[in-house]
């Protein structure tokens, strides 16, 4: 985990804690890096409920309820799938917020998108933000960039929803 992710986690933690809200994750290509960043802060058990590393499509379907037809129609690395992963995490863990990531970190890719294509969804039942990252800078950099972006997106939505909790 890089220093930037740890710094973001330290900013996220007090907002979640003071607001009394919870978060969960559904990670494919990042394979738990976002969960690790969120839990590197002492006291994270008060707001982090859990996460699913859904590297395979079967896990996306069985554990998160992503429709197989959606994966067949749009590909596992797509906006509809990352949105469904987010909804699945919110439901499975009964959390206020969730973070979901799916992508091709490299070196291989699929027919629907090139290496470096990573979809990130962050939000709640009422508000979801989605970002598509593109560009291949090597697997390690692609994953670090996705982890950092997901944490930044979570921080941004928390600051918007709880402006008084930032301090």
Tab-separated table of C-alpha atoms in Angstrom:
chain	number	residue	atom	x	y	z
A	1	UNK	CA	0.000	0.000	0.000
A	2	UNK	CA	1.377	3.392	-0.926
A	3	UNK	CA	1.706	6.404	1.352
A	4	UNK	CA	-0.966	8.382	-0.504
A	5	UNK	CA	-3.565	5.685	0.193
A	6	UNK	CA	-2.667	5.664	3.877
A	7	UNK	CA	-3.000	9.456	4.041
A	8	UNK	CA	-6.435	9.328	2.392
A	9	UNK	CA	-7.521	6.597	4.810
A	10	UNK	CA	-6.553	8.817	7.719
A	11	UNK	CA	-8.793	11.549	6.298
A	12	UNK	CA	-11.681	9.160	5.632
A	13	UNK	CA	-11.623	7.459	9.032
A	14	UNK	CA	-12.712	10.340	11.291
A	15	UNK	CA	-15.554	11.307	8.962
A	16	UNK	CA	-16.967	7.774	8.933
A	17	UNK	CA	-16.451	7.417	12.672
A	18	UNK	CA	-17.999	10.764	13.671
A	19	UNK	CA	-20.928	10.377	11.266
A	20	UNK	CA	-21.623	6.864	12.526
A	21	UNK	CA	-21.841	5.393	9.029
A	22	UNK	CA	-20.419	2.203	7.542
A	23	UNK	CA	-18.570	1.165	4.400
A	24	UNK	CA	-17.932	-2.054	2.467
A	25	UNK	CA	-16.040	-3.008	-0.676
A	26	UNK	CA	-16.398	-5.170	-3.772
A	27	UNK	CA	-13.006	-5.451	-5.451
A	28	UNK	CA	-11.997	-7.307	-8.563
A	29	UNK	CA	-8.673	-6.129	-9.998
A	30	UNK	CA	-7.566	-4.320	-6.813
A	31	UNK	CA	-7.950	-7.620	-4.917
A	32	UNK	CA	-8.470	-6.138	-1.468
A	33	UNK	CA	-6.121	-3.161	-1.650
A	34	UNK	CA	-8.940	-0.708	-0.920
A	35	UNK	CA	-10.108	-2.785	2.040
A	36	UNK	CA	-6.534	-2.924	3.325
A	37	UNK	CA	-6.196	0.845	3.043
A	38	UNK	CA	-9.479	1.472	4.853
A	39	UNK	CA	-8.523	-0.874	7.691
A	40	UNK	CA	-4.950	0.347	8.221
A	41	UNK	CA	-6.348	3.027	10.548
A	42	UNK	CA	-6.927	2.095	14.212
A	43	UNK	CA	-10.623	1.884	15.040
A	44	UNK	CA	-11.665	0.960	11.509
A	45	UNK	CA	-13.771	-1.916	12.847
A	46	UNK	CA	-16.345	0.665	13.923
A	47	UNK	CA	-17.148	1.557	10.297
A	48	UNK	CA	-15.666	-1.095	7.963
A	49	UNK	CA	-18.091	-4.014	7.703
A	50	UNK	CA	-16.268	-6.167	5.157
A	51	UNK	CA	-15.396	-6.705	1.556
A	52	UNK	CA	-15.548	-9.210	-1.263
A	53	UNK	CA	-12.636	-9.908	-3.579
A	54	UNK	CA	-14.613	-10.936	-6.630
A	55	UNK	CA	-11.828	-11.740	-9.044
A	56	UNK	CA	-13.949	-14.219	-10.982
A	57	UNK	CA	-17.247	-13.562	-12.685
A	58	UNK	CA	-18.804	-16.443	-10.731
A	59	UNK	CA	-18.119	-14.623	-7.464
A	60	UNK	CA	-19.584	-11.409	-8.864
A	61	UNK	CA	-22.752	-13.347	-9.696
A	62	UNK	CA	-23.001	-15.600	-6.617
A	63	UNK	CA	-21.887	-13.240	-3.855
A	64	UNK	CA	-22.902	-9.833	-5.183
A	65	UNK	CA	-25.911	-10.698	-7.322
A	66	UNK	CA	-24.495	-9.266	-10.543
A	67	UNK	CA	-26.698	-10.692	-13.312
A	68	UNK	CA	-24.813	-13.117	-15.569
A	69	UNK	CA	-26.676	-11.638	-18.542
A	70	UNK	CA	-25.221	-8.226	-17.681
A	71	UNK	CA	-21.684	-9.647	-17.706
A	72	UNK	CA	-22.411	-11.427	-21.000
A	73	UNK	CA	-23.881	-8.305	-22.595
A	74	UNK	CA	-21.468	-5.615	-21.346
A	75	UNK	CA	-18.407	-7.515	-20.129
A	76	UNK	CA	-17.125	-7.787	-16.566
A	77	UNK	CA	-15.191	-4.552	-17.030
A	78	UNK	CA	-18.044	-2.128	-17.648
A	79	UNK	CA	-20.082	0.581	-15.996
A	80	UNK	CA	-23.236	-1.530	-15.559
A	81	UNK	CA	-21.247	-4.284	-13.836
A	82	UNK	CA	-19.382	-1.966	-11.450
A	83	UNK	CA	-22.708	-0.348	-10.515
A	84	UNK	CA	-24.223	-3.780	-9.856
A	85	UNK	CA	-21.178	-4.721	-7.756
A	86	UNK	CA	-21.675	-1.576	-5.671
A	87	UNK	CA	-25.355	-2.366	-5.152
A	88	UNK	CA	-24.428	-5.928	-4.212
A	89	UNK	CA	-21.919	-4.771	-1.592
A	90	UNK	CA	-24.373	-2.281	-0.091
A	91	UNK	CA	-26.967	-5.042	0.208
A	92	UNK	CA	-24.695	-7.897	1.320
A	93	UNK	CA	-22.983	-5.906	4.056
A	94	UNK	CA	-25.916	-3.593	4.850
A	95	UNK	CA	-23.625	-0.557	4.762
A	96	UNK	CA	-24.243	3.124	4.232
A	97	UNK	CA	-21.509	3.386	1.584
A	98	UNK	CA	-19.649	0.991	-0.686
A	99	UNK	CA	-16.714	1.041	-3.078
A	100	UNK	CA	-16.600	-1.235	-6.133
A	101	UNK	CA	-13.815	-1.740	-8.678
A	102	UNK	CA	-13.476	-3.878	-11.781
A	103	UNK	CA	-10.860	-3.645	-14.488
A	104	UNK	CA	-7.944	-4.958	-16.472
A	105	UNK	CA	-4.788	-4.052	-14.563
A	106	UNK	CA	-2.555	-5.942	-16.959
A	107	UNK	CA	-0.749	-7.414	-18.600
A	108	UNK	CA	-3.757	-9.177	-20.154
A	109	UNK	CA	-7.103	-7.696	-21.122
A	110	UNK	CA	-10.424	-8.828	-22.483
A	111	UNK	CA	-12.351	-8.182	-25.666
A	112	UNK	CA	-14.425	-5.361	-24.144
A	113	UNK	CA	-11.583	-3.059	-23.057
A	114	UNK	CA	-7.800	-2.590	-23.224
A	115	UNK	CA	-5.320	-3.007	-20.371
A	116	UNK	CA	-5.555	-0.133	-17.921
A	117	UNK	CA	-9.331	0.186	-18.217
A	118	UNK	CA	-10.668	0.261	-14.664
A	119	UNK	CA	-14.189	1.186	-13.560
A	120	UNK	CA	-14.740	2.533	-10.037
A	121	UNK	CA	-18.101	3.129	-8.359
A	122	UNK	CA	-18.451	4.769	-4.949
A	123	UNK	CA	-21.646	5.688	-3.212
A	124	UNK	CA	-24.753	4.877	-1.272
A	125	UNK	CA	-28.298	3.855	-2.123
A	126	UNK	CA	-29.118	7.490	-2.927
A	127	UNK	CA	-25.961	8.689	-4.703
A	128	UNK	CA	-23.413	6.842	-6.856
A	129	UNK	CA	-20.343	8.286	-8.570
A	130	UNK	CA	-18.653	6.309	-11.339
A	131	UNK	CA	-15.255	6.919	-12.936
A	132	UNK	CA	-13.503	5.126	-15.784
A	133	UNK	CA	-9.708	5.081	-15.650
A	134	UNK	CA	-7.811	4.490	-18.877
A	135	UNK	CA	-4.162	4.098	-19.775
A	136	UNK	CA	-1.643	1.382	-19.102
A	137	UNK	CA	1.319	2.337	-16.931
A	138	UNK	CA	2.048	-1.209	-15.831
A	139	UNK	CA	0.099	-3.428	-13.468
A	140	UNK	CA	1.445	-2.019	-10.199
A	141	UNK	CA	0.855	1.607	-11.191
A	142	UNK	CA	-2.594	0.820	-12.618
A	143	UNK	CA	-3.622	-0.799	-9.318
A	144	UNK	CA	-2.133	1.971	-7.175
A	145	UNK	CA	-3.924	4.590	-9.282
A	146	UNK	CA	-7.254	2.742	-8.985
A	147	UNK	CA	-6.888	2.338	-5.218
A	148	UNK	CA	-6.000	5.998	-4.787
A	149	UNK	CA	-8.875	7.165	-7.004
A	150	UNK	CA	-11.405	4.976	-5.182
A	151	UNK	CA	-10.316	6.344	-1.802
A	152	UNK	CA	-10.387	9.917	-3.109
A	153	UNK	CA	-13.892	9.374	-4.468
A	154	UNK	CA	-15.020	8.023	-1.092
A	155	UNK	CA	-13.483	10.996	0.695
A	156	UNK	CA	-15.168	13.416	-1.723
A	157	UNK	CA	-18.636	11.924	-1.239
A	158	UNK	CA	-18.187	11.854	2.544
A	159	UNK	CA	-17.118	15.512	2.602
A	160	UNK	CA	-20.172	16.371	0.536
A	161	UNK	CA	-22.549	14.374	2.744
A	162	UNK	CA	-20.957	15.333	6.088
A	163	UNK	CA	-19.259	18.735	5.755
A	164	UNK	CA	-19.248	19.295	9.523
A	165	UNK	CA	-17.424	16.004	10.174
A	166	UNK	CA	-14.241	16.920	8.257
A	167	UNK	CA	-12.397	18.468	11.180
